[in-house]
mmCIF file of C-alpha atoms and ligand atoms in Angstrom:
data_model
loop_
_atom_site.group_PDB
_atom_site.id
_atom_site.type_symbol
_atom_site.label_atom_id
_atom_site.label_comp_id
_atom_site.label_asym_id
_atom_site.label_seq_id
_atom_site.Cartn_x
_atom_site.Cartn_y
_atom_site.Cartn_z
ATOM 1 C CA MET A 1 42.016 -3.962 50.514
ATOM 2 C CA LYS A 2 42.659 -0.214 50.861
ATOM 3 C CA GLY A 3 45.041 0.027 53.841
ATOM 4 C CA ASN A 4 43.224 -2.911 55.461
ATOM 5 C CA VAL A 5 40.066 -0.814 55.839
ATOM 6 C CA ARG A 6 37.441 -3.563 55.794
ATOM 7 C CA LYS A 7 34.772 -2.519 58.286
ATOM 8 C CA ILE A 8 33.387 0.964 57.875
ATOM 9 C CA ALA A 9 30.673 2.971 59.646
ATOM 10 C CA ILE A 10 29.257 6.083 58.013
ATOM 11 C CA PHE A 11 27.137 8.586 59.947
ATOM 12 C CA GLY A 12 25.284 10.691 57.386
ATOM 13 C CA ALA A 13 25.717 7.935 54.802
ATOM 14 C CA THR A 14 23.282 9.515 52.354
ATOM 15 C CA SER A 15 25.665 12.438 51.755
ATOM 16 C CA ALA A 16 26.978 12.681 48.200
ATOM 17 C CA MET A 17 30.574 13.042 49.426
ATOM 18 C CA ALA A 18 30.205 10.053 51.748
ATOM 19 C CA ARG A 19 28.885 7.988 48.857
ATOM 20 C CA GLY A 20 31.903 8.988 46.768
ATOM 21 C CA ALA A 21 34.214 7.806 49.549
ATOM 22 C CA ALA A 22 32.258 4.624 50.258
ATOM 23 C CA ARG A 23 32.330 3.466 46.625
ATOM 24 C CA ARG A 24 36.151 3.263 46.788
ATOM 25 C CA PHE A 25 35.946 0.819 49.678
ATOM 26 C CA ALA A 26 32.921 -1.033 48.271
ATOM 27 C CA SER A 27 34.914 -1.985 45.183
ATOM 28 C CA GLU A 28 37.385 -3.651 47.579
ATOM 29 C CA LYS A 29 34.602 -5.715 49.194
ATOM 30 C CA ALA A 30 34.306 -3.714 52.412
ATOM 31 C CA GLU A 31 31.520 -4.169 54.979
ATOM 32 C CA PHE A 32 29.406 -1.147 55.896
ATOM 33 C CA VAL A 33 26.978 0.074 58.485
ATOM 34 C CA LEU A 34 25.219 3.098 57.029
ATOM 35 C CA VAL A 35 23.505 5.547 59.395
ATOM 36 C CA ALA A 36 21.163 8.286 58.139
ATOM 37 C CA ARG A 37 17.679 9.693 58.710
ATOM 38 C CA SER A 38 15.933 8.806 55.422
ATOM 39 C CA ALA A 39 15.024 5.126 54.918
ATOM 40 C CA GLU A 40 14.424 5.622 51.218
ATOM 41 C CA LYS A 41 17.790 7.307 50.591
ATOM 42 C CA LEU A 42 19.566 4.754 52.795
ATOM 43 C CA ASP A 43 18.152 1.898 50.712
ATOM 44 C CA ALA A 44 19.418 3.604 47.538
ATOM 45 C CA VAL A 45 22.930 4.027 49.008
ATOM 46 C CA LYS A 46 22.924 0.427 50.207
ATOM 47 C CA ALA A 47 21.960 -0.832 46.714
ATOM 48 C CA ASP A 48 24.628 1.385 45.150
ATOM 49 C CA LEU A 49 27.407 0.086 47.419
ATOM 50 C CA LEU A 50 26.385 -3.553 46.941
ATOM 51 C CA ALA A 51 26.434 -2.935 43.173
ATOM 52 C CA PHE A 52 29.963 -1.527 43.551
ATOM 53 C CA GLY A 53 31.060 -4.751 45.267
ATOM 54 C CA ALA A 54 30.460 -4.243 49.001
ATOM 55 C CA ALA A 55 30.489 -7.537 50.919
ATOM 56 C CA ARG A 56 27.766 -6.277 53.249
ATOM 57 C CA ALA A 57 25.749 -3.115 53.897
ATOM 58 C CA GLU A 58 23.512 -2.744 56.949
ATOM 59 C CA THR A 59 21.388 0.348 57.469
ATOM 60 C CA VAL A 60 20.465 2.171 60.688
ATOM 61 C CA LEU A 61 17.869 4.938 60.822
ATOM 62 C CA CYS A 62 18.765 7.854 63.079
ATOM 63 C CA ASP A 63 18.246 11.593 63.110
ATOM 64 C CA LEU A 64 21.766 12.430 64.254
ATOM 65 C CA SER A 65 20.783 15.859 65.583
ATOM 66 C CA ASP A 66 19.040 13.915 68.382
ATOM 67 C CA VAL A 67 21.996 13.298 70.693
ATOM 68 C CA ALA A 68 19.978 10.923 72.901
ATOM 69 C CA ALA A 69 19.236 8.751 69.860
ATOM 70 C CA GLN A 70 22.890 8.480 68.841
ATOM 71 C CA ALA A 71 23.702 5.842 71.486
ATOM 72 C CA ALA A 72 21.435 3.238 69.882
ATOM 73 C CA ALA A 73 22.949 3.916 66.464
ATOM 74 C CA LEU A 74 26.473 3.576 67.879
ATOM 75 C CA ASP A 75 25.531 0.288 69.566
ATOM 76 C CA ALA A 76 24.024 -0.969 66.302
ATOM 77 C CA VAL A 77 27.249 -0.153 64.449
ATOM 78 C CA TRP A 78 29.576 -1.865 66.905
ATOM 79 C CA ASN A 79 27.236 -4.851 67.350
ATOM 80 C CA ALA A 80 27.132 -5.367 63.592
ATOM 81 C CA LEU A 81 30.825 -4.894 62.843
ATOM 82 C CA GLY A 82 32.619 -5.909 66.028
ATOM 83 C CA GLU A 83 35.737 -3.793 65.663
ATOM 84 C CA VAL A 84 35.473 -0.880 63.241
ATOM 85 C CA ASP A 85 38.396 0.040 60.981
ATOM 86 C CA ALA A 86 37.125 3.449 59.886
ATOM 87 C CA VAL A 87 34.314 5.827 60.782
ATOM 88 C CA LEU A 88 33.190 8.706 58.585
ATOM 89 C CA VAL A 89 30.986 11.468 60.010
ATOM 90 C CA ALA A 90 29.506 13.262 57.011
ATOM 91 C CA TYR A 91 26.142 14.734 57.940
ATOM 92 C CA GLY A 92 25.349 18.436 57.883
ATOM 93 C CA SER A 93 22.942 21.032 56.540
ATOM 94 C CA LEU A 94 23.459 24.424 54.931
ATOM 95 C CA PRO A 95 21.170 26.813 56.809
ATOM 96 C CA ASP A 96 19.516 29.923 55.439
ATOM 97 C CA GLN A 97 21.706 32.579 57.101
ATOM 98 C CA LYS A 98 19.050 35.302 56.866
ATOM 99 C CA ALA A 99 16.394 33.041 58.390
ATOM 100 C CA CYS A 100 18.807 32.206 61.238
ATOM 101 C CA GLU A 101 19.399 35.902 61.915
ATOM 102 C CA ALA A 102 15.647 36.369 62.291
ATOM 103 C CA ASP A 103 14.912 33.210 64.264
ATOM 104 C CA THR A 104 17.266 32.330 67.107
ATOM 105 C CA ALA A 105 15.585 28.971 67.775
ATOM 106 C CA LEU A 106 16.210 27.974 64.143
ATOM 107 C CA ALA A 107 19.801 29.207 64.420
ATOM 108 C CA MET A 108 20.371 27.010 67.476
ATOM 109 C CA ARG A 109 18.814 23.968 65.752
ATOM 110 C CA GLU A 110 21.145 24.476 62.802
ATOM 111 C CA PHE A 111 24.095 25.009 65.133
ATOM 112 C CA ALA A 112 23.216 21.744 66.859
ATOM 113 C CA ASN A 113 22.870 19.853 63.592
ATOM 114 C CA ASN A 114 26.227 21.036 62.235
ATOM 115 C CA GLY A 115 28.173 21.531 65.451
ATOM 116 C CA SER A 116 27.190 20.311 68.901
ATOM 117 C CA SER A 117 25.434 17.072 67.883
ATOM 118 C CA ALA A 118 28.437 16.104 65.750
ATOM 119 C CA ILE A 119 30.766 16.907 68.654
ATOM 120 C CA ALA A 120 28.687 14.639 70.918
ATOM 121 C CA LEU A 121 28.834 11.873 68.321
ATOM 122 C CA CYS A 122 32.601 12.219 67.793
ATOM 123 C CA ASN A 123 33.182 12.148 71.542
ATOM 124 C CA GLU A 124 31.407 8.791 71.780
ATOM 125 C CA ILE A 125 33.146 7.418 68.665
ATOM 126 C CA GLY A 126 36.473 8.501 70.169
ATOM 127 C CA LYS A 127 35.752 6.489 73.324
ATOM 128 C CA ARG A 128 34.951 3.396 71.286
ATOM 129 C CA LEU A 129 38.033 3.686 69.083
ATOM 130 C CA GLU A 130 40.147 4.238 72.181
ATOM 131 C CA ALA A 131 38.716 1.045 73.693
ATOM 132 C CA GLN A 132 39.587 -0.810 70.478
ATOM 133 C CA GLY A 133 43.070 0.724 70.510
ATOM 134 C CA ARG A 134 43.019 1.314 66.772
ATOM 135 C CA GLY A 135 40.991 2.767 63.909
ATOM 136 C CA CYS A 136 40.480 5.963 61.945
ATOM 137 C CA LEU A 137 37.843 8.674 62.346
ATOM 138 C CA ALA A 138 37.286 11.143 59.500
ATOM 139 C CA VAL A 139 34.907 14.036 60.144
ATOM 140 C CA ILE A 140 33.719 16.470 57.480
ATOM 141 C CA SER A 141 33.776 20.043 58.743
ATOM 142 C CA SER A 142 34.275 22.810 56.142
ATOM 143 C CA VAL A 143 36.463 25.649 54.929
ATOM 144 C CA ALA A 144 33.590 27.794 56.212
ATOM 145 C CA ALA A 145 35.031 27.079 59.681
ATOM 146 C CA ASP A 146 38.105 29.179 58.948
ATOM 147 C CA ARG A 147 36.547 32.645 58.886
ATOM 148 C CA GLY A 148 33.133 34.119 59.618
ATOM 149 C CA ARG A 149 31.517 35.375 56.425
ATOM 150 C CA GLU A 150 28.457 37.612 56.190
ATOM 151 C CA SER A 151 26.626 35.077 54.024
ATOM 152 C CA ASN A 152 27.030 31.956 56.197
ATOM 153 C CA TYR A 153 28.501 32.645 59.615
ATOM 154 C CA LEU A 154 25.951 30.541 61.510
ATOM 155 C CA TYR A 155 27.010 27.464 59.515
ATOM 156 C CA GLY A 156 30.666 28.541 59.699
ATOM 157 C CA SER A 157 30.627 28.936 63.466
ATOM 158 C CA ALA A 158 29.081 25.492 63.979
ATOM 159 C CA LYS A 159 31.679 23.909 61.687
ATOM 160 C CA ALA A 160 34.423 25.880 63.479
ATOM 161 C CA ALA A 161 33.333 24.390 66.807
ATOM 162 C CA LEU A 162 33.376 20.923 65.264
ATOM 163 C CA ALA A 163 36.724 21.432 63.508
ATOM 164 C CA THR A 164 38.445 22.694 66.657
ATOM 165 C CA PHE A 165 37.076 19.773 68.652
ATOM 166 C CA VAL A 166 38.212 17.271 66.027
ATOM 167 C CA ASP A 167 41.671 18.856 65.720
ATOM 168 C CA GLY A 168 42.207 18.522 69.471
ATOM 169 C CA MET A 169 40.917 14.960 69.438
ATOM 170 C CA ALA A 170 43.330 14.156 66.621
ATOM 171 C CA VAL A 171 46.317 15.184 68.746
ATOM 172 C CA ARG A 172 45.110 13.276 71.819
ATOM 173 C CA LEU A 173 44.205 10.046 70.029
ATOM 174 C CA SER A 174 47.273 10.097 67.793
ATOM 175 C CA LYS A 175 49.251 9.122 70.896
ATOM 176 C CA LYS A 176 47.025 6.047 71.229
ATOM 177 C CA GLY A 177 47.456 4.780 67.675
ATOM 178 C CA ILE A 178 44.169 6.227 66.383
ATOM 179 C CA ARG A 179 44.048 8.609 63.438
ATOM 180 C CA VAL A 180 41.522 11.437 63.419
ATOM 181 C CA ILE A 181 41.092 13.556 60.275
ATOM 182 C CA ASP A 182 39.312 16.906 60.099
ATOM 183 C CA VAL A 183 38.241 17.039 56.447
ATOM 184 C CA LYS A 184 37.698 20.595 55.188
ATOM 185 C CA PRO A 185 36.149 20.524 51.732
ATOM 186 C CA GLY A 186 35.930 23.703 49.675
ATOM 187 C CA LEU A 187 32.983 24.203 47.351
ATOM 188 C CA VAL A 188 31.499 20.851 46.329
ATOM 189 C CA SER A 189 28.644 20.091 43.934
ATOM 190 C CA SER A 190 26.087 18.089 45.918
ATOM 191 C CA PRO A 191 22.400 18.306 46.860
ATOM 192 C CA MET A 192 23.438 20.755 49.601
ATOM 193 C CA THR A 193 24.780 23.289 47.099
ATOM 194 C CA ALA A 194 22.514 22.502 44.137
ATOM 195 C CA HIS A 195 20.760 25.891 44.537
ATOM 196 C CA LEU A 196 24.065 27.813 44.238
ATOM 197 C CA LYS A 197 25.652 28.990 40.986
ATOM 198 C CA GLN A 198 28.368 26.392 40.233
ATOM 199 C CA GLY A 199 31.612 28.232 39.382
ATOM 200 C CA PRO A 200 35.088 26.929 38.487
ATOM 201 C CA LEU A 201 36.033 26.397 42.137
ATOM 202 C CA PHE A 202 33.365 23.709 42.570
ATOM 203 C CA ALA A 203 34.665 20.123 42.742
ATOM 204 C CA SER A 204 32.515 17.032 42.239
ATOM 205 C CA SER A 205 31.352 15.140 45.326
ATOM 206 C CA ASP A 206 32.833 11.988 43.806
ATOM 207 C CA LYS A 207 36.296 13.558 43.507
ATOM 208 C CA VAL A 208 36.227 14.880 47.068
ATOM 209 C CA GLY A 209 34.866 11.529 48.278
ATOM 210 C CA ALA A 210 37.800 9.799 46.573
ATOM 211 C CA GLY A 211 40.157 12.158 48.436
ATOM 212 C CA ILE A 212 38.528 11.257 51.734
ATOM 213 C CA ALA A 213 38.835 7.524 50.998
ATOM 214 C CA LYS A 214 42.496 7.946 50.028
ATOM 215 C CA ALA A 215 43.274 9.758 53.288
ATOM 216 C CA ILE A 216 41.488 7.112 55.375
ATOM 217 C CA ALA A 217 43.284 4.305 53.549
ATOM 218 C CA ASP A 218 46.817 5.689 53.472
ATOM 219 C CA GLY A 219 47.468 4.842 57.121
ATOM 220 C CA LYS A 220 49.182 8.158 57.853
ATOM 221 C CA THR A 221 46.961 11.210 57.250
ATOM 222 C CA GLU A 222 45.736 12.874 60.443
ATOM 223 C CA GLY A 223 44.762 16.399 61.544
ATOM 224 C CA THR A 224 43.380 18.935 59.068
ATOM 225 C CA LEU A 225 42.934 17.935 55.426
ATOM 226 C CA TYR A 226 41.735 20.476 52.842
ATOM 227 C CA LEU A 227 40.051 18.954 49.770
ATOM 228 C CA PRO A 228 40.814 19.643 46.996
ATOM 229 C CA GLY A 229 44.274 20.619 48.281
ATOM 230 C CA ILE A 230 44.210 24.088 46.661
ATOM 231 C CA TRP A 231 41.833 25.142 49.455
ATOM 232 C CA ALA A 232 44.707 25.027 51.960
ATOM 233 C CA LEU A 233 46.279 27.905 50.062
ATOM 234 C CA ILE A 234 43.012 29.769 49.462
ATOM 235 C CA MET A 235 42.068 29.616 53.135
ATOM 236 C CA PHE A 236 45.573 30.611 54.256
ATOM 237 C CA VAL A 237 45.083 33.817 52.298
ATOM 238 C CA VAL A 238 41.470 34.296 53.440
ATOM 239 C CA ARG A 239 42.456 33.893 57.100
ATOM 240 C CA HIS A 240 45.168 36.542 56.768
ATOM 241 C CA VAL A 241 43.249 39.228 54.881
ATOM 242 C CA PRO A 242 42.888 42.192 57.288
ATOM 243 C CA TYR A 243 39.339 42.774 58.498
ATOM 244 C CA PHE A 244 39.002 46.227 56.874
ATOM 245 C CA VAL A 245 39.782 44.610 53.482
ATOM 246 C CA PHE A 246 37.781 41.442 54.188
ATOM 247 C CA LYS A 247 34.595 43.386 54.886
ATOM 248 C CA LYS A 248 34.756 44.917 51.410
ATOM 249 C CA THR A 249 35.133 41.574 49.605
ATOM 250 C CA ARG A 250 32.230 39.446 48.439
ATOM 251 C CA PHE A 251 33.930 36.193 49.459
HETATM 252 N N1 NAP B 301 28.800 20.714 49.497
HETATM 253 C C1 NAP B 301 29.711 21.566 49.933
HETATM 254 O O1 NAP B 301 30.120 22.548 49.225
HETATM 255 C C2 NAP B 301 30.345 21.374 51.287
HETATM 256 C C3 NAP B 301 31.508 22.073 51.596
HETATM 257 C C4 NAP B 301 32.114 21.888 52.824
HETATM 258 C C5 NAP B 301 31.581 20.998 53.728
HETATM 259 N N2 NAP B 301 30.433 20.327 53.421
HETATM 260 C C6 NAP B 301 29.947 19.353 54.403
HETATM 261 O O2 NAP B 301 30.099 18.073 53.833
HETATM 262 C C7 NAP B 301 29.169 17.157 54.437
HETATM 263 C C8 NAP B 301 28.477 16.375 53.345
HETATM 264 O O3 NAP B 301 27.707 17.254 52.546
HETATM 265 P P1 NAP B 301 27.412 16.977 51.013
HETATM 266 O O4 NAP B 301 28.038 18.089 50.251
HETATM 267 O O5 NAP B 301 27.734 15.563 50.679
HETATM 268 O O6 NAP B 301 25.856 17.272 50.922
HETATM 269 P P2 NAP B 301 24.579 16.289 50.966
HETATM 270 O O7 NAP B 301 24.684 15.278 49.884
HETATM 271 O O8 NAP B 301 23.397 17.186 51.002
HETATM 272 O O9 NAP B 301 24.792 15.533 52.339
HETATM 273 C C9 NAP B 301 24.377 16.009 53.589
HETATM 274 C C10 NAP B 301 23.761 14.806 54.259
HETATM 275 O O10 NAP B 301 23.584 15.064 55.647
HETATM 276 C C11 NAP B 301 22.392 14.384 56.021
HETATM 277 N N3 NAP B 301 21.880 14.939 57.267
HETATM 278 C C12 NAP B 301 21.701 16.245 57.582
HETATM 279 N N4 NAP B 301 21.238 16.353 58.826
HETATM 280 C C13 NAP B 301 21.124 15.082 59.312
HETATM 281 C C14 NAP B 301 20.683 14.533 60.532
HETATM 282 N N5 NAP B 301 20.257 15.325 61.532
HETATM 283 N N6 NAP B 301 20.703 13.179 60.700
HETATM 284 C C15 NAP B 301 21.132 12.383 59.707
HETATM 285 N N7 NAP B 301 21.550 12.835 58.508
HETATM 286 C C16 NAP B 301 21.541 14.176 58.320
HETATM 287 C C17 NAP B 301 21.448 14.657 54.868
HETATM 288 O O11 NAP B 301 20.388 13.734 54.915
HETATM 289 P P3 NAP B 301 18.959 14.065 54.220
HETATM 290 O O12 NAP B 301 19.217 13.969 52.740
HETATM 291 O O13 NAP B 301 18.076 13.003 54.759
HETATM 292 O O14 NAP B 301 18.593 15.465 54.622
HETATM 293 C C18 NAP B 301 22.390 14.461 53.680
HETATM 294 O O15 NAP B 301 22.420 13.111 53.272
HETATM 295 C C19 NAP B 301 28.260 18.022 55.295
HETATM 296 O O16 NAP B 301 28.701 17.944 56.633
HETATM 297 C C20 NAP B 301 28.492 19.436 54.769
HETATM 298 O O17 NAP B 301 28.232 20.405 55.755
HETATM 299 C C21 NAP B 301 29.814 20.480 52.220
#
């Protein structure tokens, strides 16, 4: 078993990256509780993981942007699994930046879906892992968190809020034997980006999912993790480009 990761909860389990990660544990006979908002897609993910060898896969329907509804999903997870070895928070949506500029209510809904609702969820997961005294939480934020770009700064700012929260949580819970990983993927081919032109910097969701699974299983990764690793270097440069140069780039 990968690093003794046997019992896994995935919030946003219908994500392509999450599926890539989950398959690695399924082939080692892991048990899953899969949380997402589409029953049809959840059933497909469940069938996929059982086909890959999962010992068990339960599904829980929840629109995770509804913070009040998260409590029931969390209870369902812990009731089904008892103690949880690893939790992956993978849900998110890529908003239309222009539409968000025009419609503040839409912008705030997107901010909630990508930022504040995920922070609420992670806060509750943190409490439960702390009560267990062990476990690993991996949360997918994004490289978009590292610098506001003209083309997607609403999404980027929500992911930045999430990433900063998760980074701080990682430091606090590290002292209690719990690992928290802020996963920052670069460009990944998935349903979320299917409408974008796929250039050489795009990685497959399966490859990035495998990287997430490896980090969860290795028993030592915590804090920020860029995937693929080249994005650590790319974003170091992007963060340090002076504003007067940055505003002329098309990045
Ligand atoms: N693809 C990229 O280039 C990229 C880069 C950096 C970070 N990310 C982040 O990586 C994560 C996974 O994305 P992905 O690339 O795997 O794309 P994806 O396959 O489109 O996955 C996103 C998933 O989030 C789910 N979701 C969205 N809002 C939800 C809600 N309120 N409640 C429950 N589920 C919800 C979607 O469910 P439905 O299908 O039901 O809508 C979908 O399954 C996201 O957090 C994304 O922001 C992606």
